[in-house]
Coordinates of C-alpha atoms and ligand atoms in Angstrom, one line a residue:
X1 CA 22.5 -23.5 -40.9
X2 CA 21.1 -26.5 -42.7
X3 CA 17.3 -27.2 -42.8
X4 CA 17.5 -30.0 -40.2
X5 CA 19.4 -27.8 -37.7
X6 CA 16.9 -25.0 -38.3
X7 CA 14.0 -27.3 -37.7
X8 CA 15.5 -28.6 -34.5
X9 CA 16.3 -25.1 -33.3
X10 CA 12.8 -23.8 -34.1
X11 CA 11.2 -26.8 -32.4
X12 CA 13.3 -26.2 -29.3
X13 CA 12.4 -22.6 -29.2
X14 CA 8.7 -23.4 -29.7
X15 CA 8.8 -26.0 -26.9
X16 CA 10.6 -23.6 -24.6
X17 CA 7.9 -20.9 -25.2
X18 CA 5.2 -23.5 -24.6
X19 CA 6.8 -24.6 -21.3
X20 CA 7.5 -21.0 -20.2
X21 CA 3.9 -19.8 -20.8
X22 CA 1.7 -22.8 -20.4
X23 CA 3.4 -25.1 -17.9
X24 CA 5.6 -22.8 -15.7
X25 CA 3.0 -20.1 -15.8
X26 CA 0.3 -22.0 -13.9
X27 CA 0.0 -21.7 -10.2
X28 CA -1.6 -25.0 -9.4
X29 CA -1.6 -28.3 -11.2
X30 CA -5.2 -27.8 -12.3
X31 CA -4.9 -23.9 -12.2
X32 CA -5.7 -21.4 -14.8
X33 CA -3.1 -21.2 -17.5
X34 CA -1.7 -17.9 -18.8
X35 CA -3.1 -18.2 -22.3
X36 CA -6.6 -18.0 -20.8
X37 CA -6.0 -14.7 -18.9
X38 CA -8.9 -12.3 -19.5
X39 CA -10.6 -9.2 -18.1
X40 CA -13.4 -11.2 -16.4
X41 CA -16.8 -10.0 -17.7
X42 CA -15.1 -7.1 -19.5
X43 CA -14.4 -7.5 -23.2
X44 CA -10.7 -7.7 -24.2
X45 CA -10.7 -4.2 -25.9
X46 CA -12.2 -2.5 -22.8
X47 CA -9.8 -3.8 -20.2
X48 CA -7.4 -0.8 -20.5
X49 CA -10.3 1.6 -20.1
X50 CA -11.7 -0.2 -17.1
X51 CA -8.2 -0.2 -15.5
X52 CA -8.1 3.6 -15.9
X53 CA -11.6 3.9 -14.6
X54 CA -10.5 1.9 -11.5
X55 CA -7.7 4.3 -10.8
X56 CA -10.0 7.3 -11.4
X57 CA -11.8 6.3 -8.1
X58 CA -8.6 7.2 -6.3
X59 CA -8.3 10.5 -8.1
X60 CA -11.8 11.3 -6.8
X61 CA -11.7 9.8 -3.2
X62 CA -15.1 11.3 -2.4
X63 CA -16.6 8.7 -4.8
X64 CA -15.2 5.9 -2.8
X65 CA -16.6 7.5 0.3
X66 CA -20.0 7.5 -1.4
X67 CA -21.1 4.0 -0.4
X68 CA -23.3 3.4 -3.4
X69 CA -20.4 3.6 -5.9
X70 CA -18.2 1.1 -4.0
X71 CA -19.8 -2.2 -5.2
X72 CA -19.3 -1.2 -8.8
X73 CA -15.7 -0.2 -8.2
X74 CA -15.1 -3.6 -6.4
X75 CA -16.8 -5.4 -9.3
X76 CA -14.5 -3.7 -11.8
X77 CA -11.5 -4.6 -9.7
X78 CA -12.5 -8.3 -9.6
X79 CA -13.1 -8.4 -13.3
X80 CA -9.5 -7.2 -13.8
X81 CA -7.8 -9.4 -11.2
X82 CA -9.7 -12.7 -10.9
X83 CA -7.9 -14.5 -13.6
X84 CA -4.5 -13.3 -12.5
X85 CA -5.2 -14.3 -8.9
X86 CA -6.3 -17.8 -10.0
X87 CA -3.3 -18.2 -12.3
X88 CA -0.7 -17.0 -9.8
X89 CA -2.2 -17.9 -6.4
X90 CA -5.0 -20.4 -6.7
X91 CA -8.7 -20.6 -6.0
X92 CA -8.5 -19.2 -2.4
X93 CA -8.1 -15.4 -2.5
X94 CA -6.7 -14.9 0.9
X95 CA -3.6 -15.3 3.0
X96 CA -2.9 -17.8 5.8
X97 CA -0.2 -18.2 8.5
X98 CA 2.7 -20.2 7.1
X99 CA 2.9 -23.7 8.8
X100 CA 6.4 -25.3 9.2
X101 CA 6.8 -28.2 6.8
X102 CA 3.4 -27.6 5.2
X103 CA 2.7 -26.6 1.6
X104 CA 0.9 -23.3 0.8
X105 CA -2.1 -25.3 -0.2
X106 CA -2.2 -27.2 3.1
X107 CA -1.7 -24.0 5.1
X108 CA -4.5 -22.3 3.1
X109 CA -6.8 -25.2 3.8
X110 CA -6.0 -25.3 7.5
X111 CA -6.9 -21.6 7.8
X112 CA -10.2 -22.2 6.1
X113 CA -11.1 -25.3 8.1
X114 CA -10.3 -23.4 11.3
X115 CA -13.0 -20.9 10.4
X116 CA -15.7 -23.5 10.1
X117 CA -14.5 -25.4 13.2
X118 CA -15.2 -22.2 15.2
X119 CA -18.8 -22.1 13.9
X120 CA -19.5 -25.5 15.4
X121 CA -22.0 -26.5 12.7
X122 CA -23.2 -30.0 12.0
X123 CA -23.4 -31.8 8.6
X124 CA -26.5 -30.6 6.6
X125 CA -26.7 -27.2 8.3
X126 CA -26.8 -24.1 6.0
X127 CA -24.1 -21.6 6.2
X128 CA -23.3 -18.3 4.4
X129 CA -20.0 -17.3 2.8
X130 CA -20.1 -13.6 2.5
X131 CA -17.8 -12.6 -0.4
X132 CA -17.0 -16.0 -1.7
X133 CA -14.6 -15.3 -4.6
X134 CA -14.3 -18.3 -6.9
X135 CA -15.1 -20.6 -4.0
X136 CA -11.8 -22.1 -2.8
X137 CA -12.8 -21.7 0.9
X138 CA -16.4 -22.8 0.2
X139 CA -15.3 -26.1 -1.2
X140 CA -12.8 -26.8 1.5
X141 CA -15.4 -25.9 4.2
X142 CA -18.2 -27.9 2.6
X143 CA -16.0 -31.0 2.3
X144 CA -14.6 -30.6 5.9
X145 CA -17.8 -29.9 7.7
X146 CA -20.5 -31.5 5.6
X147 CA -22.5 -28.2 5.7
X148 CA -24.3 -26.7 2.7
X149 CA -22.6 -23.5 1.8
X150 CA -24.3 -20.6 0.1
X151 CA -21.7 -18.1 -1.2
X152 CA -22.4 -14.5 -2.4
X153 CA -20.1 -12.3 -4.5
X154 CA -20.7 -9.1 -6.3
X155 CA -18.7 -10.2 -9.4
X156 CA -20.6 -12.3 -12.0
X157 CA -17.4 -13.6 -13.6
X158 CA -16.5 -15.1 -10.2
X159 CA -20.0 -16.7 -9.9
X160 CA -19.4 -18.5 -13.2
X161 CA -15.9 -19.6 -12.2
X162 CA -17.1 -20.8 -8.8
X163 CA -19.9 -22.7 -10.2
X164 CA -17.6 -24.4 -12.7
X165 CA -15.1 -25.4 -10.0
X166 CA -18.0 -26.7 -7.8
X167 CA -19.2 -28.9 -10.6
X168 CA -15.6 -30.2 -11.3
X169 CA -15.2 -31.0 -7.6
X170 CA -18.6 -32.8 -7.6
X171 CA -19.8 -30.3 -4.9
X172 CA -22.5 -28.5 -6.9
X173 CA -25.3 -29.9 -4.7
X174 CA -23.6 -28.8 -1.5
X175 CA -22.3 -25.4 -2.7
X176 CA -24.5 -22.7 -4.1
X177 CA -23.3 -19.4 -5.6
X178 CA -25.3 -16.3 -5.8
X179 CA -24.4 -13.0 -7.5
X180 CA -25.3 -10.0 -5.3
X181 CA -24.3 -7.4 -2.9
X182 CA -23.6 -8.5 0.7
X183 CA -24.9 -5.1 1.9
X184 CA -28.4 -6.1 0.7
X185 CA -28.6 -9.9 0.5
X186 CA -31.4 -11.7 -1.3
X187 CA -31.9 -14.1 1.7
X188 CA -34.7 -14.5 4.2
X189 CA -34.3 -13.3 7.8
X190 CA -33.0 -16.0 10.2
X191 CA -32.3 -18.5 7.5
X192 CA -28.7 -19.5 8.1
X193 CA -27.2 -21.7 10.8
X194 CA -23.8 -20.0 10.6
X195 CA -21.8 -17.5 8.5
X196 CA -18.2 -16.6 7.7
X197 CA -16.3 -14.1 5.6
X198 CA -12.7 -14.5 4.7
X199 CA -10.9 -11.3 3.8
X200 CA -13.9 -9.8 2.0
X201 CA -15.8 -7.4 4.3
X202 CA -12.8 -5.0 4.0
X203 CA -14.3 -4.0 0.7
X204 CA -17.5 -2.7 2.4
X205 CA -17.5 1.1 2.7
X206 CA -19.3 0.7 6.0
X207 CA -18.7 -2.4 8.2
X208 CA -21.8 -1.8 10.2
X209 CA -24.0 -2.3 7.1
X210 CA -22.5 -5.7 6.2
X211 CA -22.4 -6.9 9.8
X212 CA -26.1 -6.0 10.4
X213 CA -27.0 -7.7 7.1
X214 CA -25.2 -10.9 8.2
X215 CA -26.9 -10.5 11.7
X216 CA -30.3 -10.3 9.9
X217 CA -30.0 -13.5 8.0
X218 CA -28.5 -15.6 10.9
X219 CA -30.8 -17.7 13.1
X220 CA -30.8 -16.7 16.8
X221 CA -28.0 -18.5 18.6
X222 CA -26.0 -18.9 15.3
X223 CA -22.3 -17.9 15.0
X224 CA -20.4 -15.7 12.6
X225 CA -16.6 -15.6 12.1
X226 CA -14.7 -13.1 10.0
X227 CA -11.1 -12.7 9.0
X228 CA -10.7 -8.9 8.7
X229 CA -8.0 -6.7 7.1
X230 CA -7.0 -4.1 9.6
X231 CA -4.2 -1.8 10.8
X232 CA -2.7 -3.0 14.1
X233 CA -1.8 -1.1 17.3
X234 CA 1.7 -0.5 15.7
X235 CA 0.3 1.7 13.0
X236 CA 0.9 5.5 13.4
X237 CA -1.0 7.8 11.2
X238 CA 1.7 10.5 11.5
X239 CA 4.5 8.2 10.2
X240 CA 4.9 8.8 6.4
X241 CA 6.3 5.3 5.8
X242 CA 3.2 3.8 7.5
X243 CA 0.8 5.9 5.5
X244 CA 2.6 5.1 2.3
X245 CA 2.3 1.4 3.0
X246 CA -1.4 1.5 4.0
X247 CA -2.3 3.7 1.0
X248 CA -0.5 1.3 -1.3
X249 CA -2.5 -1.6 0.1
X250 CA -5.8 0.2 -0.2
X251 CA -5.1 1.2 -3.8
X252 CA -3.9 -2.2 -5.0
X253 CA -6.7 -4.0 -3.3
X254 CA -9.9 -2.0 -4.0
X255 CA -10.4 -0.9 -0.4
X256 CA -12.5 2.1 0.4
X257 CA -10.3 2.7 3.6
X258 CA -8.7 0.2 6.0
X259 CA -10.2 0.0 9.5
X260 CA -8.2 -0.2 12.7
X261 CA -8.2 -3.4 14.7
X262 CA -10.1 -1.8 17.7
X263 CA -13.1 -0.8 15.5
X264 CA -14.1 -4.4 14.6
X265 CA -15.6 -5.7 18.0
X266 CA -17.1 -2.3 18.6
X267 CA -19.1 -2.5 15.3
X268 CA -20.1 -6.1 15.9
X269 CA -21.6 -5.2 19.3
X270 CA -23.2 -2.2 17.9
X271 CA -25.3 -4.3 15.4
X272 CA -26.3 -6.7 18.2
X273 CA -23.7 -9.5 18.2
X274 CA -22.2 -10.9 21.3
X275 CA -18.4 -11.0 20.8
X276 CA -17.0 -14.5 21.8
X277 CA -13.4 -14.3 20.6
X278 CA -11.1 -11.8 18.9
X279 CA -7.5 -12.6 17.9
X280 CA -5.0 -11.5 15.4
X281 CA -4.1 -14.9 13.8
X282 CA -0.9 -13.4 12.4
X283 CA 0.6 -13.0 15.9
X284 CA 3.5 -15.4 16.9
X285 CA 3.8 -18.3 17.1
X286 CA 2.0 -18.1 13.7
X287 CA 4.4 -18.2 10.8
X288 CA 4.5 -15.0 8.7
X289 CA 1.6 -14.8 6.2
X290 CA 3.7 -12.6 3.9
X291 CA 6.5 -15.2 3.4
X292 CA 4.6 -16.7 0.4
X293 CA 4.3 -13.3 -1.2
X294 CA 8.0 -12.6 -0.7
X295 CA 9.1 -16.0 -1.9
X296 CA 7.2 -15.5 -5.1
X297 CA 9.1 -12.4 -6.3
X298 CA 11.1 -14.3 -9.0
X299 CA 7.9 -16.0 -10.2
X300 CA 6.3 -12.6 -10.5
X301 CA 9.1 -11.3 -12.8
X302 CA 8.6 -14.4 -14.9
X303 CA 4.8 -13.8 -14.9
X304 CA 5.3 -10.3 -16.0
X305 CA 7.4 -11.4 -19.0
X306 CA 4.7 -14.0 -19.8
X307 CA 1.9 -11.4 -19.6
X308 CA 3.8 -8.9 -21.7
X309 CA 4.6 -11.5 -24.4
X310 CA 1.0 -12.7 -24.5
X311 CA -0.4 -9.2 -24.7
X312 CA 2.1 -8.4 -27.5
X313 CA 1.0 -11.5 -29.4
X314 CA -2.7 -10.4 -28.9
X315 CA -3.5 -13.5 -26.8
X316 CA -4.1 -11.6 -23.6
X317 CA -5.9 -8.2 -23.4
X318 CA -3.4 -5.3 -23.5
X319 CA -4.6 -3.9 -20.1
X320 CA -3.7 -7.1 -18.4
X321 CA 0.0 -5.9 -18.3
X322 CA -1.0 -2.8 -16.3
X323 CA -3.1 -4.8 -14.0
X324 CA -0.3 -7.2 -13.4
X325 CA 2.1 -4.4 -12.7
X326 CA -0.3 -2.9 -10.2
X327 CA -0.4 -6.3 -8.4
X328 CA 3.4 -6.6 -8.5
X329 CA 3.6 -3.3 -6.6
X330 CA 0.8 -4.3 -4.2
X331 CA 2.6 -7.4 -3.3
X332 CA 5.5 -5.2 -2.1
X333 CA 3.2 -2.9 0.0
X334 CA 1.5 -6.0 1.6
X335 CA 4.9 -7.5 2.4
X336 CA 6.1 -4.3 4.0
X337 CA 2.7 -4.1 5.9
X338 CA 3.5 -7.6 7.3
X339 CA 7.2 -7.0 8.0
X340 CA 6.6 -3.7 9.9
X341 CA 3.6 -5.4 11.8
X342 CA 1.3 -2.4 11.1
X343 CA -1.2 -4.4 9.0
X344 CA -2.8 -7.8 9.3
X345 CA -5.2 -9.6 6.9
X346 CA -6.4 -12.1 9.6
X347 CA -7.9 -10.2 12.5
X348 CA -10.3 -12.9 13.6
X349 CA -13.6 -12.1 15.3
X350 CA -16.2 -14.7 16.4
X351 CA -19.6 -13.5 17.2
X352 CA -23.0 -14.9 18.1
X353 CA -26.5 -13.6 17.4
X354 CA -28.1 -13.8 20.8
X355 CA -31.0 -16.3 21.3
X356 CA -33.2 -13.5 22.4
X357 CA -32.2 -11.2 19.5
X358 CA -33.3 -7.6 19.9
X359 CA -35.5 -6.4 17.0
X360 CA -33.5 -4.6 14.4
Ligands
LIG401 C1 -8.1 -10.4 0.1 C2 -7.7 -9.8 -0.9 C3 -6.7 -10.5 -1.9 C4 -5.5 -11.1 -1.2 C5 -4.5 -11.9 -2.0 C6 -5.2 -13.2 -2.5 C7 -4.0 -11.0 -3.3 C8 -3.3 -9.7 -2.8 C9 -2.2 -9.4 -3.8 C10 -2.3 -10.5 -4.8 C11 -1.2 -10.8 -5.7 C12 -0.1 -10.0 -5.8 C13 1.0 -10.2 -6.7 C14 0.6 -11.1 -8.0 C15 1.7 -11.4 -8.9 C16 2.4 -10.2 -9.4 C17 1.3 -12.3 -10.0 O1 2.3 -12.6 -10.9 C18 0.6 -13.5 -9.6 C19 -0.6 -13.2 -8.7 C20 -0.1 -12.4 -7.4 C21 0.7 -13.2 -6.6 C22 -1.4 -11.9 -6.7 C23 -2.2 -13.1 -6.1 C24 -3.3 -12.7 -5.2 C25 -2.8 -11.7 -4.1 C26 -1.8 -12.3 -3.2 C27 -7.9 -8.3 -1.2 C28 -8.2 -7.9 -2.6 C29 -8.9 -7.7 -0.2
LIG402 C1 -10.4 -11.1 -1.6 S1 -11.8 -11.9 -2.2 C2 -12.0 -13.2 -1.0 C3 -12.8 -14.3 -1.6 C4 -13.0 -15.5 -0.7 N1 -13.5 -15.2 0.6 C5 -11.7 -16.3 -0.6 O1 -11.0 -16.2 0.4 O2 -11.3 -16.9 -1.6 C6 -13.1 -10.7 -1.7 C7 -14.5 -11.2 -2.2 O3 -15.5 -10.3 -1.6 C8 -16.4 -10.0 -2.6 N2 -17.1 -8.8 -2.4 C9 -16.6 -7.5 -2.1 N3 -17.6 -6.6 -1.9 C10 -18.7 -7.3 -2.1 C11 -20.1 -6.9 -2.0 N4 -20.5 -5.6 -1.7 N5 -21.0 -7.8 -2.1 C12 -20.7 -9.1 -2.4 N6 -19.4 -9.6 -2.4 C13 -18.5 -8.7 -2.3 C14 -15.6 -10.0 -3.9 O4 -16.4 -10.1 -5.0 C15 -14.7 -11.2 -3.7 O5 -15.4 -12.3 -4.1

């Protein structure tokens, strides 16, 4: 091969690699690119250790049952997955019913706007996002409703990402992000006009604790809506296929134990809420929420090659390959959970703190 052909071949290979990793590997137009995958707040050389530590929780299930260890376990999980989620899914870390003729982005946004529409808040009111991630829902909800949103997340890396995105979107005055535990929030009693949580309270070891904390910070008469991860009435604890799926979902998503759909309203009432509505938003005629996961399978293979190559080149931390593989398997358990109908990530509950709230 002469020098010129060699030069052209090398340029073509270099361009192909650049396209495969940097262009094709990004979930959204302005999304995270693969070359920036990190272990969140964990330094690159500690990602593998932290991944092993994450799994050790499941080898000692008693520790997950010990409520005080859970926030640290969830924090580790989000250090490991936040960049991969942003890269491969976007800034909203939740599912939504698929809408015929609509993009994933539009379906996601519609699901977020529905939550704040239920809260019936007026522009300028102050609302809480319990478990805000990197703030995809917060920004959509602030723009749609005109409300001021205060988000809380246990993960400091997410706080920084969310603040950066808020600034880029020009929403930093309307959207505030706080690092903290939603089981003990640094907010005054009766200080919010509304609250929502999207696929976040499933991480709480005890739902009663987070619901009573949200109840405490709401003004009397204010509404709270939550999209909960639960097992449905089709789930049978004595069916080995069902238990395999649910255990797979719990392990790949840092869940201390999935709750059953019929526990949610009971717990809400127990802490003092009036339950106004309860509905599984995944039920027909809603389009399947898992179709986006299923459609992405080929992309996940491509992503796995990208992550492996980047880790091999020393651009991404080595442990990222294991984390990606874990998510790959989790996607399959979630899809099976959806297809069998034994699991839903969108059991919606709308509650009100009574005007004459009983003293806690
Ligand atoms: C509410 C929670 C998170 C829900 C979802 C946002 C995430 C659950 C599983 C995640 C993913 C699985 C497969 C990944 C894929 C292998 C990778 O190449 C690109 C990212 C994924 C698609 C990733 C994206 C986010 C999820 C869909 C839980 C944690 C309570
Ligand atoms: C799946 S993400 C959903 C994020 C966001 N609601 C969204 O839809 O994009 C769950 C979020 O809950 C947060 N979370 C879990 N346990 C928490 C806790 N004890 N205190 C505060 N945040 C918590 C996580 O840090 C993460 O931001």
